[in-house]
Coordinates of N, CA and C in Angstrom, one line a residue:
M246 N -24.8 3.4 -13.8 CA -24.8 2.9 -15.2 C -23.8 1.7 -15.3
K247 N -24.3 0.5 -15.8 CA -23.5 -0.7 -15.9 C -22.6 -0.5 -17.1
K248 N -21.3 -0.9 -16.8 CA -20.3 -0.8 -17.9 C -20.4 -1.9 -18.8
S249 N -20.0 -1.7 -20.1 CA -19.9 -2.8 -21.0 C -18.7 -3.7 -20.8
K250 N -18.7 -4.9 -21.3 CA -17.5 -5.8 -21.1 C -16.3 -5.1 -21.7
L251 N -16.3 -4.5 -22.8 CA -15.2 -3.8 -23.4 C -14.7 -2.7 -22.5
S252 N -15.6 -1.9 -22.0 CA -15.2 -0.8 -21.1 C -14.5 -1.3 -19.9
I253 N -15.0 -2.4 -19.3 CA -14.3 -3.0 -18.1 C -12.9 -3.5 -18.5
L254 N -12.8 -4.1 -19.6 CA -11.5 -4.7 -20.0 C -10.5 -3.6 -20.3
T255 N -10.9 -2.5 -20.9 CA -9.9 -1.4 -21.3 C -9.8 -0.4 -20.2
N256 N -10.6 -0.4 -19.2 CA -10.6 0.6 -18.2 C -9.2 0.8 -17.5
G257 N -8.5 -0.3 -17.3 CA -7.3 -0.2 -16.5 C -6.0 0.2 -17.4
I258 N -6.2 0.3 -18.7 CA -5.0 0.6 -19.5 C -4.6 2.1 -19.4
I259 N -5.6 3.0 -19.5 CA -5.3 4.4 -19.4 C -6.2 5.1 -18.4
K260 N -7.5 5.0 -18.6 CA -8.5 5.8 -17.8 C -8.3 5.6 -16.3
E261 N -8.1 4.4 -15.9 CA -7.9 4.1 -14.5 C -6.7 3.2 -14.3
N262 N -5.6 3.6 -15.0 CA -4.4 2.8 -14.9 C -4.0 2.7 -13.5
P263 N -3.7 1.5 -12.9 CA -3.5 1.4 -11.5 C -2.3 2.1 -11.0
V264 N -1.3 2.3 -11.8 CA 0.0 3.0 -11.4 C 0.0 4.4 -11.8
L265 N -0.3 4.8 -13.0 CA -0.1 6.1 -13.5 C -1.3 7.0 -13.2
V266 N -2.5 6.5 -12.9 CA -3.7 7.3 -12.6 C -4.1 7.1 -11.1
L267 N -4.3 5.9 -10.7 CA -4.7 5.6 -9.3 C -3.5 5.6 -8.3
V268 N -2.3 5.6 -8.9 CA -1.1 5.6 -8.1 C -1.0 4.6 -7.0
L269 N -1.3 3.3 -7.4 CA -1.2 2.2 -6.5 C 0.0 1.3 -7.0
G270 N 0.5 0.5 -6.0 CA 1.6 -0.4 -6.4 C 2.9 0.3 -6.8
T271 N 3.1 1.5 -6.3 CA 4.3 2.2 -6.7 C 5.6 1.6 -6.2
C272 N 5.6 0.9 -5.1 CA 6.8 0.3 -4.5 C 7.3 -0.8 -5.4
P273 N 6.6 -1.8 -5.8 CA 7.1 -2.8 -6.7 C 7.4 -2.2 -8.1
T274 N 6.6 -1.2 -8.5 CA 6.9 -0.5 -9.8 C 8.3 0.1 -9.8
L275 N 8.6 0.8 -8.8 CA 9.9 1.5 -8.8 C 11.1 0.5 -8.6
A276 N 10.8 -0.5 -7.8 CA 11.9 -1.5 -7.4 C 12.2 -2.5 -8.4
T277 N 11.2 -2.9 -9.3 CA 11.5 -4.0 -10.2 C 11.6 -3.5 -11.7
T278 N 11.7 -2.2 -11.9 CA 11.8 -1.8 -13.3 C 13.2 -1.3 -13.7
T279 N 14.2 -1.9 -13.0 CA 15.6 -1.6 -13.5 C 15.9 -2.2 -14.8
S280 N 15.1 -3.2 -15.2 CA 15.3 -3.9 -16.5 C 14.0 -4.3 -17.0
A281 N 13.9 -4.4 -18.3 CA 12.6 -4.7 -19.0 C 12.1 -6.1 -18.6
I282 N 13.0 -7.0 -18.6 CA 12.6 -8.4 -18.3 C 12.1 -8.6 -16.9
N283 N 12.7 -7.9 -16.0 CA 12.2 -8.0 -14.6 C 10.8 -7.3 -14.5
A284 N 10.7 -6.2 -15.2 CA 9.4 -5.5 -15.2 C 8.3 -6.3 -15.7
V285 N 8.5 -7.0 -16.9 CA 7.5 -7.8 -17.5 C 7.2 -9.0 -16.6
G286 N 8.2 -9.6 -16.1 CA 8.0 -10.8 -15.2 C 7.1 -10.4 -14.0
M287 N 7.4 -9.3 -13.4 CA 6.6 -8.8 -12.2 C 5.2 -8.5 -12.7
G288 N 5.0 -7.9 -13.8 CA 3.7 -7.6 -14.3 C 2.9 -8.8 -14.6
I289 N 3.5 -9.8 -15.2 CA 2.7 -11.0 -15.5 C 2.3 -11.8 -14.2
A290 N 3.3 -11.8 -13.3 CA 3.0 -12.5 -12.0 C 1.8 -11.9 -11.3
A291 N 1.9 -10.5 -11.2 CA 0.8 -9.8 -10.5 C -0.5 -9.9 -11.3
T292 N -0.5 -10.0 -12.6 CA -1.7 -10.1 -13.4 C -2.4 -11.5 -13.2
V293 N -1.6 -12.5 -13.1 CA -2.1 -13.9 -12.9 C -2.8 -13.9 -11.5
V294 N -2.2 -13.4 -10.5 CA -2.8 -13.3 -9.2 C -4.0 -12.5 -9.2
L295 N -4.0 -11.4 -9.9 CA -5.1 -10.5 -9.9 C -6.3 -11.1 -10.6
I296 N -6.1 -11.8 -11.7 CA -7.2 -12.4 -12.4 C -7.9 -13.5 -11.6
F297 N -7.1 -14.4 -11.0 CA -7.6 -15.6 -10.3 C -8.2 -15.2 -8.9
S298 N -7.6 -14.2 -8.3 CA -8.1 -13.7 -7.0 C -9.5 -13.0 -7.2
N299 N -9.5 -12.2 -8.3 CA -10.8 -11.6 -8.6 C -11.9 -12.6 -8.9
L300 N -11.5 -13.6 -9.7 CA -12.5 -14.7 -10.0 C -13.0 -15.4 -8.8
F301 N -12.1 -15.8 -7.9 CA -12.5 -16.6 -6.7 C -13.3 -15.7 -5.7
I302 N -12.9 -14.5 -5.6 CA -13.6 -13.6 -4.6 C -15.0 -13.3 -5.1
S303 N -15.1 -13.1 -6.4 CA -16.4 -12.9 -7.0 C -17.3 -14.1 -6.8
L304 N -16.8 -15.3 -7.0 CA -17.5 -16.6 -6.8 C -17.9 -16.8 -5.3
L305 N -17.1 -16.3 -4.4 CA -17.3 -16.6 -3.0 C -18.0 -15.4 -2.3
K306 N -18.2 -14.3 -3.0 CA -18.7 -13.1 -2.3 C -20.0 -13.3 -1.5
N307 N -20.9 -14.2 -2.0 CA -22.2 -14.3 -1.3 C -22.1 -15.3 -0.1
I308 N -21.0 -16.0 0.1 CA -20.9 -16.9 1.2 C -19.9 -16.5 2.2
I309 N -19.1 -15.4 1.9 CA -18.1 -14.9 2.9 C -18.8 -13.8 3.8
P310 N -18.9 -14.1 5.1 CA -19.5 -13.1 6.0 C -18.8 -11.7 5.9
D311 N -19.5 -10.7 5.9 CA -19.0 -9.3 5.7 C -17.9 -9.0 6.7
K312 N -18.0 -9.4 7.9 CA -17.1 -9.1 9.0 C -15.7 -9.7 8.8
V313 N -15.7 -10.8 8.1 CA -14.4 -11.5 7.9 C -13.9 -11.5 6.4
R314 N -14.5 -10.6 5.6 CA -14.1 -10.6 4.2 C -12.7 -10.3 3.9
I315 N -12.1 -9.3 4.7 CA -10.7 -9.0 4.5 C -9.8 -10.1 4.7
P316 N -9.9 -10.8 5.9 CA -9.0 -12.0 6.1 C -9.2 -13.1 5.0
C317 N -10.5 -13.2 4.6 CA -10.7 -14.2 3.5 C -10.0 -13.8 2.2
Y318 N -10.1 -12.5 1.9 CA -9.4 -12.0 0.7 C -7.9 -12.3 0.8
I319 N -7.3 -12.1 2.0 CA -5.9 -12.3 2.2 C -5.6 -13.8 1.9
V320 N -6.4 -14.7 2.4 CA -6.1 -16.1 2.2 C -6.2 -16.5 0.8
V321 N -7.2 -16.0 0.1 CA -7.3 -16.3 -1.4 C -6.1 -15.7 -2.2
I322 N -5.8 -14.5 -1.9 CA -4.7 -13.8 -2.6 C -3.4 -14.5 -2.3
A323 N -3.1 -14.8 -1.0 CA -1.9 -15.5 -0.6 C -1.7 -16.8 -1.2
G324 N -2.9 -17.5 -1.4 CA -2.8 -18.9 -2.0 C -2.3 -18.8 -3.4
F325 N -2.8 -17.8 -4.2 CA -2.4 -17.7 -5.6 C -1.0 -17.2 -5.7
V326 N -0.6 -16.3 -4.8 CA 0.8 -15.8 -4.8 C 1.7 -16.9 -4.6
T327 N 1.4 -17.8 -3.7 CA 2.3 -18.9 -3.4 C 2.4 -19.8 -4.6
I328 N 1.3 -20.1 -5.3 CA 1.4 -20.9 -6.5 C 2.3 -20.2 -7.6
V329 N 2.1 -18.9 -7.8 CA 2.8 -18.2 -8.8 C 4.3 -18.2 -8.4
E330 N 4.6 -18.0 -7.1 CA 6.0 -18.0 -6.6 C 6.7 -19.3 -6.9
M331 N 6.0 -20.4 -6.6 CA 6.5 -21.7 -6.8 C 6.8 -22.0 -8.3
V332 N 5.9 -21.6 -9.2 CA 6.1 -21.8 -10.6 C 7.3 -21.0 -11.1
V333 N 7.4 -19.7 -10.7 CA 8.5 -18.9 -11.1 C 9.8 -19.5 -10.6
H334 N 9.8 -20.0 -9.4 CA 11.0 -20.6 -8.8 C 11.4 -21.8 -9.6
A335 N 10.5 -22.6 -10.0 CA 10.8 -23.8 -10.7 C 11.2 -23.6 -12.2
Y336 N 10.6 -22.6 -12.8 CA 10.8 -22.5 -14.3 C 11.6 -21.2 -14.7
A337 N 11.7 -20.3 -13.8 CA 12.4 -19.0 -14.2 C 13.3 -18.6 -12.9
L338 N 14.3 -19.3 -12.6 CA 15.0 -19.1 -11.4 C 15.7 -17.7 -11.4
D339 N 16.2 -17.3 -12.5 CA 16.9 -16.0 -12.6 C 15.9 -14.9 -12.3
L340 N 14.7 -15.0 -12.9 CA 13.7 -14.0 -12.6 C 13.3 -14.0 -11.1
Y341 N 13.2 -15.2 -10.6 CA 12.8 -15.4 -9.2 C 13.8 -14.7 -8.3
N342 N 15.1 -14.9 -8.6 CA 16.1 -14.2 -7.8 C 16.2 -12.7 -8.0
A343 N 15.9 -12.3 -9.2 CA 15.9 -10.9 -9.5 C 14.7 -10.1 -8.8
L344 N 13.6 -10.7 -8.8 CA 12.4 -10.1 -8.1 C 12.5 -10.1 -6.6
G345 N 13.2 -11.2 -6.1 CA 13.4 -11.3 -4.7 C 12.1 -11.2 -3.8
V346 N 12.2 -10.3 -2.8 CA 11.1 -10.2 -1.8 C 9.8 -9.6 -2.5
F347 N 9.9 -8.9 -3.6 CA 8.8 -8.3 -4.2 C 7.8 -9.3 -4.8
L348 N 8.2 -10.5 -5.1 CA 7.3 -11.5 -5.6 C 6.3 -12.0 -4.5
P349 N 6.8 -12.4 -3.3 CA 5.8 -12.8 -2.3 C 5.0 -11.6 -1.8
L350 N 5.6 -10.4 -1.9 CA 4.9 -9.2 -1.4 C 3.7 -8.8 -2.3
I351 N 3.5 -9.5 -3.4 CA 2.3 -9.3 -4.2 C 1.0 -9.5 -3.3
V352 N 1.2 -10.3 -2.3 CA 0.1 -10.6 -1.3 C -0.5 -9.3 -0.8
V353 N 0.3 -8.3 -0.6 CA -0.2 -7.0 0.0 C -0.2 -5.9 -1.0
N354 N -0.2 -6.2 -2.3 CA -0.2 -5.2 -3.3 C -1.6 -4.5 -3.3
C355 N -1.5 -3.2 -3.2 CA -2.8 -2.4 -3.1 C -3.7 -2.5 -4.3
I356 N -3.1 -2.8 -5.5 CA -3.9 -3.0 -6.7 C -4.8 -4.2 -6.5
I357 N -4.3 -5.3 -6.1 CA -5.0 -6.5 -5.9 C -6.1 -6.4 -4.8
F358 N -5.7 -5.8 -3.7 CA -6.7 -5.6 -2.6 C -7.7 -4.7 -3.0
G359 N -7.3 -3.6 -3.7 CA -8.3 -2.6 -4.2 C -9.3 -3.2 -5.1
R360 N -8.9 -4.0 -6.1 CA -9.9 -4.5 -7.0 C -10.8 -5.6 -6.4
A361 N -10.2 -6.3 -5.4 CA -11.0 -7.3 -4.7 C -12.2 -6.6 -3.9
E362 N -11.8 -5.5 -3.3 CA -12.8 -4.9 -2.4 C -13.8 -4.0 -3.3
M363 N -13.2 -3.3 -4.3 CA -14.0 -2.3 -5.0 C -14.8 -2.9 -6.2
F364 N -14.3 -4.0 -6.7 CA -14.9 -4.6 -7.9 C -15.4 -6.0 -7.8
A365 N -14.4 -6.9 -7.5 CA -14.7 -8.4 -7.5 C -15.8 -8.7 -6.5
S366 N -15.8 -8.1 -5.4 CA -16.8 -8.4 -4.3 C -18.2 -7.8 -4.7
K367 N -18.3 -7.1 -5.8 CA -19.6 -6.5 -6.1 C -20.1 -6.9 -7.5
N368 N -19.3 -7.6 -8.3 CA -19.7 -7.9 -9.6 C -19.6 -9.4 -10.0
S369 N -20.0 -9.7 -11.2 CA -20.1 -11.1 -11.6 C -18.7 -11.7 -11.9
P370 N -18.5 -13.0 -11.8 CA -17.2 -13.6 -12.1 C -16.6 -13.2 -13.5
I371 N -17.4 -13.1 -14.5 CA -16.9 -12.8 -15.8 C -16.4 -11.3 -15.8
D372 N -17.2 -10.4 -15.3 CA -16.8 -9.0 -15.2 C -15.5 -8.9 -14.3
S373 N -15.4 -9.7 -13.3 CA -14.3 -9.6 -12.4 C -13.0 -10.1 -13.1
V374 N -13.1 -11.1 -13.9 CA -12.0 -11.6 -14.7 C -11.6 -10.6 -15.7
L375 N -12.5 -10.0 -16.4 CA -12.2 -8.9 -17.3 C -11.5 -7.7 -16.7
D376 N -12.0 -7.4 -15.5 CA -11.4 -6.3 -14.7 C -9.9 -6.7 -14.3
G377 N -9.7 -7.9 -13.9 CA -8.4 -8.4 -13.6 C -7.5 -8.3 -14.8
V378 N -8.0 -8.8 -15.9 CA -7.1 -8.7 -17.2 C -6.8 -7.3 -17.5
G379 N -7.8 -6.4 -17.5 CA -7.6 -5.0 -17.9 C -6.6 -4.3 -16.9
M380 N -6.8 -4.5 -15.6 CA -5.9 -3.8 -14.6 C -4.5 -4.4 -14.7
G381 N -4.5 -5.7 -14.9 CA -3.2 -6.4 -15.0 C -2.4 -6.0 -16.2
L382 N -3.1 -5.8 -17.3 CA -2.5 -5.3 -18.6 C -2.0 -3.9 -18.4
G383 N -2.8 -3.1 -17.8 CA -2.3 -1.7 -17.5 C -1.1 -1.7 -16.6
F384 N -1.1 -2.5 -15.6 CA 0.1 -2.6 -14.7 C 1.3 -3.1 -15.4
T385 N 1.1 -4.2 -16.2 CA 2.3 -4.7 -17.0 C 2.8 -3.8 -18.0
L386 N 2.0 -3.1 -18.7 CA 2.4 -2.2 -19.8 C 3.2 -1.0 -19.1
T387 N 2.7 -0.6 -18.0 CA 3.4 0.5 -17.3 C 4.8 0.1 -16.8
L388 N 4.9 -1.1 -16.2 CA 6.2 -1.7 -15.8 C 7.1 -1.9 -17.0
F389 N 6.5 -2.3 -18.1 CA 7.4 -2.6 -19.3 C 7.9 -1.2 -19.8
M390 N 7.1 -0.2 -19.9 CA 7.6 1.1 -20.3 C 8.7 1.6 -19.4
M391 N 8.4 1.6 -18.1 CA 9.4 2.1 -17.2 C 10.7 1.2 -17.2
G392 N 10.6 -0.1 -17.2 CA 11.7 -1.0 -17.3 C 12.5 -0.8 -18.6
G393 N 11.8 -0.7 -19.7 CA 12.5 -0.5 -21.0 C 13.3 0.8 -21.0
I394 N 12.6 1.9 -20.6 CA 13.3 3.2 -20.6 C 14.5 3.3 -19.6
R395 N 14.3 2.7 -18.4 CA 15.4 2.8 -17.4 C 16.5 1.9 -17.9
E396 N 16.3 0.7 -18.4 CA 17.3 -0.2 -18.9 C 18.1 0.4 -20.1
L397 N 17.3 1.0 -21.0 CA 17.9 1.6 -22.2 C 18.8 2.8 -21.8
L398 N 18.3 3.7 -21.0 CA 19.1 4.9 -20.6 C 20.2 4.6 -19.6
G399 N 19.8 3.6 -18.6 CA 20.7 3.4 -17.5 C 21.8 2.4 -17.8
S400 N 21.5 1.4 -18.7 CA 22.5 0.4 -19.0 C 22.9 0.3 -20.5
G401 N 22.2 1.0 -21.3 CA 22.4 1.0 -22.7 C 22.0 -0.2 -23.4
S402 N 21.1 -1.0 -22.8 CA 20.6 -2.2 -23.4 C 19.1 -2.3 -23.2
I403 N 18.5 -3.3 -23.9 CA 17.1 -3.6 -23.8 C 16.9 -5.1 -23.9
F404 N 16.3 -5.7 -22.9 CA 16.2 -7.1 -22.7 C 17.6 -7.8 -22.7
G405 N 18.6 -7.1 -22.2 CA 19.9 -7.6 -22.1 C 20.8 -7.5 -23.4
I406 N 20.2 -6.9 -24.4 CA 20.9 -6.8 -25.7 C 21.4 -5.3 -25.7
Q407 N 22.7 -5.2 -25.9 CA 23.4 -3.9 -25.9 C 23.0 -3.1 -27.1
V408 N 22.6 -1.9 -26.8 CA 22.1 -1.0 -27.9 C 23.0 0.2 -28.2
W409 N 23.5 0.8 -27.1 CA 24.4 1.9 -27.2 C 25.4 1.9 -26.0
G410 N 26.5 2.6 -26.2 CA 27.6 2.5 -25.2 C 27.8 3.6 -24.3
S411 N 26.8 4.5 -24.2 CA 26.9 5.7 -23.3 C 25.8 5.8 -22.3
P412 N 25.7 4.8 -21.4 CA 24.5 4.8 -20.5 C 24.6 5.9 -19.5
I413 N 23.4 6.3 -19.0 CA 23.3 7.3 -17.9 C 23.0 6.6 -16.6
G414 N 24.0 6.4 -15.8 CA 23.9 5.5 -14.7 C 22.7 5.8 -13.7
I415 N 22.3 7.0 -13.6 CA 21.3 7.4 -12.6 C 20.0 6.7 -12.9
F416 N 19.7 6.4 -14.1 CA 18.5 5.7 -14.5 C 18.4 4.3 -14.0
S417 N 19.5 3.7 -13.6 CA 19.5 2.4 -13.0 C 19.3 2.4 -11.5
Q418 N 19.3 3.6 -11.0 CA 19.2 3.8 -9.5 C 17.8 4.4 -9.2
A419 N 17.6 4.5 -7.9 CA 16.3 5.0 -7.4 C 15.8 6.3 -8.0
P420 N 16.7 7.3 -8.0 CA 16.3 8.6 -8.6 C 15.8 8.5 -10.0
G421 N 16.5 7.6 -10.8 CA 16.0 7.5 -12.2 C 14.6 6.9 -12.2
G422 N 14.3 6.0 -11.3 CA 12.9 5.4 -11.3 C 11.9 6.5 -11.0
F423 N 12.2 7.4 -10.1 CA 11.2 8.5 -9.8 C 11.1 9.4 -11.0
I424 N 12.2 9.7 -11.7 CA 12.2 10.6 -12.8 C 11.3 10.0 -13.9
V425 N 11.5 8.8 -14.3 CA 10.7 8.1 -15.3 C 9.3 8.0 -14.9
F426 N 9.0 7.7 -13.7 CA 7.7 7.5 -13.2 C 6.9 8.9 -13.3
G427 N 7.6 10.0 -12.8 CA 7.0 11.3 -12.9 C 6.7 11.7 -14.4
C428 N 7.6 11.4 -15.3 CA 7.4 11.8 -16.7 C 6.2 11.0 -17.3
L429 N 6.1 9.7 -16.9 CA 5.0 8.9 -17.5 C 3.6 9.4 -16.9
V430 N 3.6 9.7 -15.6 CA 2.4 10.3 -15.0 C 2.0 11.6 -15.7
A431 N 3.0 12.4 -16.0 CA 2.7 13.7 -16.7 C 2.2 13.5 -18.1
L432 N 2.8 12.4 -18.8 CA 2.4 12.1 -20.1 C 1.0 11.7 -20.2
V433 N 0.6 10.8 -19.3 CA -0.8 10.4 -19.2 C -1.8 11.6 -19.0
G434 N -1.3 12.5 -18.1 CA -2.1 13.7 -17.9 C -2.3 14.6 -19.2
V435 N -1.2 14.7 -19.9 CA -1.3 15.4 -21.2 C -2.2 14.7 -22.2
I436 N -2.0 13.4 -22.4 CA -2.8 12.6 -23.3 C -4.3 12.7 -23.0
T437 N -4.6 12.6 -21.7 CA -6.0 12.6 -21.4 C -6.5 14.0 -21.0
K438 N -5.7 15.0 -21.1 CA -6.0 16.4 -20.7 C -6.5 16.4 -19.3
G439 N -5.9 15.6 -18.4 CA -6.2 15.7 -17.0 C -7.5 15.0 -16.6
K440 N -8.1 14.3 -17.6 CA -9.4 13.7 -17.3 C -9.4 12.2 -17.3
A441 N -8.2 11.6 -17.0 CA -8.1 10.2 -17.0 C -9.1 9.6 -15.9
I442 N -9.3 10.3 -14.8 CA -10.3 9.8 -13.8 C -10.8 11.1 -13.1
K443 N -12.1 11.1 -12.9 CA -12.8 12.2 -12.3 C -12.8 12.0 -10.8
K444 N -12.2 12.8 -10.1 CA -12.1 12.7 -8.6 C -13.1 13.6 -8.0
K445 N -14.3 13.1 -7.7 CA -15.4 13.9 -7.2 C -15.5 13.7 -5.7
D446 N -15.1 12.5 -5.2 CA -15.3 12.1 -3.8 C -14.0 12.0 -3.1
F447 N -13.8 12.8 -2.1 CA -12.6 12.8 -1.3 C -12.7 12.1 0.0
S448 N -13.8 11.4 0.2 CA -14.1 10.8 1.5 C -13.4 9.4 1.4
C449 N -13.5 8.7 2.6 CA -12.9 7.3 2.6 C -13.5 6.4 1.6
E450 N -14.8 6.6 1.3 CA -15.5 5.7 0.4 C -14.9 5.7 -1.0
G451 N -14.2 6.7 -1.4 CA -13.6 6.7 -2.7 C -12.2 6.1 -2.7
C452 N -11.7 5.6 -1.6 CA -10.3 5.1 -1.5 C -10.4 3.6 -1.7
P453 N -9.5 3.0 -2.5 CA -9.5 1.6 -2.7 C -9.1 0.8 -1.4
S454 N -8.4 1.5 -0.5 CA -7.9 0.9 0.8 C -8.9 1.2 1.9
A455 N -10.0 1.8 1.7 CA -10.9 2.2 2.7 C -11.3 1.0 3.7
A456 N -11.4 -0.1 3.1 CA -11.8 -1.3 3.9 C -10.8 -1.7 4.9
F457 N -9.6 -1.3 4.7 CA -8.5 -1.7 5.7 C -8.3 -0.6 6.7
C458 N -8.9 0.5 6.6 CA -8.6 1.6 7.5 C -9.3 1.5 8.8
G459 N -10.5 1.0 8.8 CA -11.3 0.8 10.0 C -11.9 2.1 10.5
Q460 N -11.8 3.1 9.7 CA -12.4 4.4 10.1 C -13.2 4.9 9.0
A461 N -14.1 5.8 9.3 CA -15.0 6.4 8.3 C -15.1 7.9 8.6
Q462 N -15.1 8.6 7.5 CA -15.3 10.1 7.7 C -16.4 10.5 6.8
L463 N -16.9 11.7 7.2 CA -18.0 12.2 6.4 C -17.5 12.6 5.0
P464 N -18.3 12.4 4.0 CA -17.9 12.9 2.6 C -17.6 14.4 2.6
V465 N -16.6 14.7 1.9 CA -16.2 16.1 1.8 C -16.4 16.5 0.3
K466 N -17.2 17.6 0.1 CA -17.4 18.0 -1.2 C -16.2 18.7 -1.8
E467 N -16.1 18.5 -3.1 CA -14.9 19.1 -3.8 C -14.9 20.6 -3.6
G468 N -13.8 21.2 -3.2 CA -13.6 22.6 -3.0 C -13.7 23.0 -1.6
E469 N -14.1 22.1 -0.7 CA -14.2 22.4 0.7 C -12.9 22.0 1.4

């Protein structure tokens, strides 16, 4: 059943949130959410790359040979990451320094590769752009929530503005990131009553990274 444009756009916010439901991109999520501004910056950068890579992969899907599609995806994504990195370096040097290696590592972000393979390569350019916007928005909102909570609790500030004077230092460190991440995943589960995404297929076909595995396995029915 073909999804409506609105459904595609809103799909990534909660139902298939790339971080809290699909559990993709957790490395940059945990590493860049020590402050709200860094989290938002990372989210916007990844969203821009996601939108334009989805668009171009959708436009080129009929002329890219199937056997070399993955290297072609990498070239397209790497090109846009380089452009974004140069823009951030030129106009937001503090953010560029704060994000460090995680900015160029957008090239291998599982969210972007997953959407390229699972959606953009199979759908129209307009739908692919909407998917990129929706997934990017879900990713950015998740990073903002995590960054805001961790900065407020760990540093007593929000966007660098001091709010209270009794910070809980652990939230500025790695354990605090895992705590906040786990709580948000649980919250989404409660809100959606565990039905954010229906996992019926446990085979390689249902995995966003299946294209990179190089192996296939027989579908396994739920409960086996």
